[in-house]
XYZ file of C-alpha atoms in Angstrom:
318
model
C 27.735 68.832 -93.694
C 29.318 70.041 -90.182
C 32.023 71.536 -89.402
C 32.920 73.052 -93.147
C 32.750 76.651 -94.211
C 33.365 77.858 -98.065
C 34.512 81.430 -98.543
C 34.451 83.167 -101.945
C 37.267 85.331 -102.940
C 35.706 88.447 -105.325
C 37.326 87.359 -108.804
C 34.798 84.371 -108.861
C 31.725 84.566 -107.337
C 29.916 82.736 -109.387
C 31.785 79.603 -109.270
C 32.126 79.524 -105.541
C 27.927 79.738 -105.482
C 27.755 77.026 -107.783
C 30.598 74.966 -105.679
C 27.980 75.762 -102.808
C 25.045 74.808 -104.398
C 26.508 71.613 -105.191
C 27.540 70.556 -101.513
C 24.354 72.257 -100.320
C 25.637 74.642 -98.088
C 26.008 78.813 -98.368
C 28.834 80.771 -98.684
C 30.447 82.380 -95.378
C 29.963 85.857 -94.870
C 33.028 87.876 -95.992
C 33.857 91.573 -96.653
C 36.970 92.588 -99.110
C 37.330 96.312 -99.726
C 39.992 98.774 -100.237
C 41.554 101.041 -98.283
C 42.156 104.878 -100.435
C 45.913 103.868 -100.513
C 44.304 100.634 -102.313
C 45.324 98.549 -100.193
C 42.871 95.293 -99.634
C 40.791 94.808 -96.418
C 39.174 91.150 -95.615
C 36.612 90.928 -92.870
C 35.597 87.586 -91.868
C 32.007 87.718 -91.063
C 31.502 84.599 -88.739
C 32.917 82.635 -86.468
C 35.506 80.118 -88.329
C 36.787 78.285 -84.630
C 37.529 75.067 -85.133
C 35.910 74.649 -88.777
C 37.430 73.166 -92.156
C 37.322 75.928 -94.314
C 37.744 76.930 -97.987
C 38.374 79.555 -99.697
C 37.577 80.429 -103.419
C 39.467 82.113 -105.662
C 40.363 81.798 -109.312
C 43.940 83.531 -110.052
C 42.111 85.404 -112.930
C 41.434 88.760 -113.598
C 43.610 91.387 -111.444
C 46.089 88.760 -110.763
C 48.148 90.202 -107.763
C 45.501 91.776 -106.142
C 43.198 88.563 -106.136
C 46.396 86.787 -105.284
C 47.008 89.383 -101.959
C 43.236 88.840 -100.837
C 43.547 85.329 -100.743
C 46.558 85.281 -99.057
C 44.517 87.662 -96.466
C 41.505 85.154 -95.874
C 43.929 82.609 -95.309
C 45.833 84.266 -92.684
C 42.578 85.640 -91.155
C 41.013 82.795 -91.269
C 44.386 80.684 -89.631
C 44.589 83.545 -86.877
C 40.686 83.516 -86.106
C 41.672 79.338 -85.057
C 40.643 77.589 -87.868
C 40.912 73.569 -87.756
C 42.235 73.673 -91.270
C 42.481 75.936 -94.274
C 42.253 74.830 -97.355
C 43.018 76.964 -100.997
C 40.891 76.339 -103.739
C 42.574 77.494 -106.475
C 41.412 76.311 -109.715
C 43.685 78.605 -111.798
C 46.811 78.523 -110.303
C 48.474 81.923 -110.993
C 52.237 82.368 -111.985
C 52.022 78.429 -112.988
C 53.909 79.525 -116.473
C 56.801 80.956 -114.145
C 57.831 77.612 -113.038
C 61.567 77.248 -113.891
C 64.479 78.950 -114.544
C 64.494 79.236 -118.719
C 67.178 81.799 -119.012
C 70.198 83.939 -116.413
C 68.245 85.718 -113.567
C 64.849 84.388 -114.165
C 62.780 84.304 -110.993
C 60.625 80.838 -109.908
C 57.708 82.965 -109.495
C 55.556 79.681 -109.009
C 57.766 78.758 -105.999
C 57.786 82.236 -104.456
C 53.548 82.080 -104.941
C 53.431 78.092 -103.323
C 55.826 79.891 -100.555
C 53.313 82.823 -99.749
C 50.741 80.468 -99.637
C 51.922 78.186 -96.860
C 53.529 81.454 -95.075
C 49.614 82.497 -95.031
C 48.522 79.611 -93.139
C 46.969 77.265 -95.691
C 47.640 73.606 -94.809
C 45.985 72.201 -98.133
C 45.705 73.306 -101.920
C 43.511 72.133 -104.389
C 43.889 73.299 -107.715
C 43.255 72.270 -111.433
C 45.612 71.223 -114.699
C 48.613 72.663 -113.327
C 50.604 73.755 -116.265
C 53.331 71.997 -115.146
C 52.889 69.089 -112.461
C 56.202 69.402 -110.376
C 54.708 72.636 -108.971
C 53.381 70.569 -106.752
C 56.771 69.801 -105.342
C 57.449 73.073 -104.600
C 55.120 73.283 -101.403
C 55.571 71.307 -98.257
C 51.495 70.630 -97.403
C 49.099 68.585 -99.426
C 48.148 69.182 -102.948
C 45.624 68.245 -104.889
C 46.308 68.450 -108.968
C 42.542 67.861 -110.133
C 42.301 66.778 -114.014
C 39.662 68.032 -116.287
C 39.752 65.272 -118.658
C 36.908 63.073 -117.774
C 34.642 66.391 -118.534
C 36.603 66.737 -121.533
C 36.035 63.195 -122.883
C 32.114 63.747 -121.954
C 32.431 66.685 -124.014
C 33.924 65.190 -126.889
C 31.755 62.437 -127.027
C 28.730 64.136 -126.832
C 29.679 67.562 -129.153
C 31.566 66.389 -131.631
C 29.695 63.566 -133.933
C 32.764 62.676 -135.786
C 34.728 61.818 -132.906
C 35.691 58.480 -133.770
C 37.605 60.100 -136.645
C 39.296 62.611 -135.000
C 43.362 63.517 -134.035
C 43.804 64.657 -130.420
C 46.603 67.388 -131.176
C 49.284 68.972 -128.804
C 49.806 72.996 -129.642
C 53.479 72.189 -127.835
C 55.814 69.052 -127.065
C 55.041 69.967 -123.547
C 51.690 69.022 -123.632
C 52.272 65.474 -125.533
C 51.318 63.443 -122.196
C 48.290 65.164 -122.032
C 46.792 64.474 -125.610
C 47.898 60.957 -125.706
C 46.222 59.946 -122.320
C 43.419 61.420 -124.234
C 43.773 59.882 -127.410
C 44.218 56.251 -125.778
C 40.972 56.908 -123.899
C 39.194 57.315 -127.088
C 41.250 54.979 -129.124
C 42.491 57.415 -131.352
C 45.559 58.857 -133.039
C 47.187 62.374 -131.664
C 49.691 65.004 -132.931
C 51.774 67.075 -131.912
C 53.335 70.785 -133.171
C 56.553 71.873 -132.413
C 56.815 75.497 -131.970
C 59.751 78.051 -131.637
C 59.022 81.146 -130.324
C 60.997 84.443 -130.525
C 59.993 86.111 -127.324
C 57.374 85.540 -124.851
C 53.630 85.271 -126.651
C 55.390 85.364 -129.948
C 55.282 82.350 -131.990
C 58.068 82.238 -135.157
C 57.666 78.671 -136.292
C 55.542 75.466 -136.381
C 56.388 71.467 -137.745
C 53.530 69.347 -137.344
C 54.172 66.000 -136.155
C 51.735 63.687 -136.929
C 48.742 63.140 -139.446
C 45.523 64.972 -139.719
C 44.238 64.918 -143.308
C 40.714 64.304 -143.999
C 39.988 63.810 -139.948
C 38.588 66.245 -137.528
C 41.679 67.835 -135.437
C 40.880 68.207 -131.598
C 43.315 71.095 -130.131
C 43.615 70.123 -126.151
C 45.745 72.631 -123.712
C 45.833 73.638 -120.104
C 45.590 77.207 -120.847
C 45.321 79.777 -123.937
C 46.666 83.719 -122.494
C 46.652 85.794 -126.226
C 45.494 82.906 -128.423
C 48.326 83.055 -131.030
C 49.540 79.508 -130.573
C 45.999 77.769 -130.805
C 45.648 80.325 -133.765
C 48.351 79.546 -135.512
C 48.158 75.988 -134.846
C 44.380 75.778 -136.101
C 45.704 77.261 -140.018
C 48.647 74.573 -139.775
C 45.966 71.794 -139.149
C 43.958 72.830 -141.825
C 46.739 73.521 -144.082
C 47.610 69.998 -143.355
C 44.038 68.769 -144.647
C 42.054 68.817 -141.288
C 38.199 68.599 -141.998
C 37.542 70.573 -138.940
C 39.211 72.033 -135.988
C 38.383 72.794 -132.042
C 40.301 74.005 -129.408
C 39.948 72.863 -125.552
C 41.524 74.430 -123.003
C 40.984 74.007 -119.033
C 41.636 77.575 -118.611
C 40.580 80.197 -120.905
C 42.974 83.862 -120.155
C 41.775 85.360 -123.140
C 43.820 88.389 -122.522
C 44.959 91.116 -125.262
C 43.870 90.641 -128.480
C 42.457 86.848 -128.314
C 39.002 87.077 -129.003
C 39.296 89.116 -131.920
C 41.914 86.282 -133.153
C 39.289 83.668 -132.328
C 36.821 85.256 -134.146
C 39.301 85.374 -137.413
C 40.409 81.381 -136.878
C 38.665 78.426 -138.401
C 37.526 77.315 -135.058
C 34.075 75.194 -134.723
C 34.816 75.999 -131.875
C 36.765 77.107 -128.476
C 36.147 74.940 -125.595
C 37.203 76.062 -121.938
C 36.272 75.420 -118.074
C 34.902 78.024 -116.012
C 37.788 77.997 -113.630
C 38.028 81.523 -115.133
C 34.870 83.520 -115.412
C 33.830 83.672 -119.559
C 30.562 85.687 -119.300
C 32.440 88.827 -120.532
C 34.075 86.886 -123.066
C 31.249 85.171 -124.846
C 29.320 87.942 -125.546
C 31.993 88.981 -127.753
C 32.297 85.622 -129.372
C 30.161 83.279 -130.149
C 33.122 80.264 -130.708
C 33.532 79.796 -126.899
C 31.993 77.214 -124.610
C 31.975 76.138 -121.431
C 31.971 73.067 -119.202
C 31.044 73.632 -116.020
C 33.956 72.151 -113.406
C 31.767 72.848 -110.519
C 30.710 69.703 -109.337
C 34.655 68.182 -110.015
C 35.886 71.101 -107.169
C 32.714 70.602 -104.935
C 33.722 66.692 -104.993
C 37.054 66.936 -104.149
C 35.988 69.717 -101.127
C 33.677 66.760 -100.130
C 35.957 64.145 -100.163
C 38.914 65.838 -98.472
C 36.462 66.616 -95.637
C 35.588 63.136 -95.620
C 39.330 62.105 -95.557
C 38.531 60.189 -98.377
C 40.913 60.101 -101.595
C 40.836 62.877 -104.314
C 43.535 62.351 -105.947
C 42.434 58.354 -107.293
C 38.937 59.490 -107.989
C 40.037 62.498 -110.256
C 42.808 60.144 -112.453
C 41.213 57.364 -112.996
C 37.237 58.363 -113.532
C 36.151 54.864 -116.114
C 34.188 56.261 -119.567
């Protein structure tokens, strides 16, 4: 493939290799250090004139400074006369800070989408944005990929009892998600209302919808502490659920949310490797992973192509 060069940000190596692997090409040569005042150096290795690159990162982990070194490789990378650079991002980061909820809250998602094109990048792809007008808040291209065609694989194939099973919503925000899910596998889905008292701190939850005697399928774009999905699991099986999983696209785990796994009445806890879960696993054996890899090398291949991404991503048949 000409003309095309894939950098790796540092917070997740291992997915950029495998997005290589999959296009059959190797990573560009980059350096990222820091300086004794920590502040972060990016080298660019080799010549990027005139090439359509990517770059790599995940928004996980150290969040601002993996968020400052991609902003970096972009700009080095637009300054060193790049064709094109494109951000793949498949955890978006700030993508909870999207509105203005109460006086003097800051639109931290606009202020990241703004850095972003300041830094040179003339194309984003990303993943399940947790809310989809973020992508109105840039003025280039982007690319909202959706994991639910893996998801639906996964269901089929995991889950035995499928046929019998609730697609559930741990939020009203999330309803259009579990019912494009449920229609695809001709199901019923539910939803739980929640009210929370502070950020991370759930005080009440109304199930809407029927789960007894069924299998209850949690489905989210993202679980940070766990204690929604947590909560939401002993409501489900309060309500007469047989059994109940959790998928999420991106798995945070942050704080105390493994340990809260490990005490739920998960099967299990489904998530995408858009956020490295090595680390993770060891310490609980609930959590699985579909690989997204070849979804993000696709859409790399098809934008260099010129070809579509975002038809091919929405509307993949069973």
């Amino acid at each position: 493939m000409p003309n095309i060069k894939i950098f790796s940000g540092s917070s997740h190596q291992d997915l950029s290799q495998k997005i290589a692997d999959c296009l059959g090409l190797e990573l560009g040569k980059v350096v990222t250090k820091k300086f004794s005042n920590q502040e972060t150096c990016v080298e660019i290795g080799e010549s990027v004139r005139g090439e359509d690159v990517y770059i790599v990162p995940s928004g996980c982990g150290e969040i601002n400074d993996n968020l400052m070194e991609l902003l970096i490789m972009i700009n080095a990378c637009k300054i060193a006369s790049a064709s094109r650079v494109t951000a793949v991002i498949p955890c978006f980061p700030y993508a909870r800070q999207d509105k203005k909820d109460k006086s003097r809250a800051p639109i931290s998602a606009k202020l990241v989408a703004n850095m972003l094109s300041v830094a040179g990048a003339d194309h984003i792809i990303t993943m399940d944005l947790h809310a989809s007008q973020i992508q109105g808040f840039f003025d280039i291209p982007v690319d909202n990929l959706y994991v639910e065609p893996a998801v639906l694989k996964w269901i089929k194939e995991n889950i035995a009892e499928w046929k019998n099973c609730t697609i559930v919503s741990p939020d009203a925000g999330g309803a259009k998600r579990v019912t494009s899910i449920a229609d695809r596998l001709n199901v019923d889905f539910a939803l739980i209302h929640k009210e929370r008292k502070k950020a991370n701190e759930v005080d009440r939850m109304v199930l809407v919808g029927d789960v007894k005697d069924r299998v209850a399928i949690l489905v989210d774009d993202m679980a940070d502490t766990c204690g929604t999905i947590c909560h939401a699991a002993d409501k489900l099986v309060s309500a007469g659920a047989t059994k109940v999983y959790a998928i999420l696209t991106h798995g945070i785990f942050s704080g105390p949310a493994i340990s809260r796994i490990n005490n739920a009445c998960f099967e299990a806890v489904v998530v995408t490797n858009t956020i490295a879960q090595e680390d993770k696993m060891k310490h609980c054996s609930k959590i699985q992973v579909i690989d997204i890899s070849m979804i993000l090398a696709e859409a790399i291949r098809r934008t260099h192509n010129g070809e579509s991404v975002s038809y091919l991503f929405s509307h993949v048949p069973l």
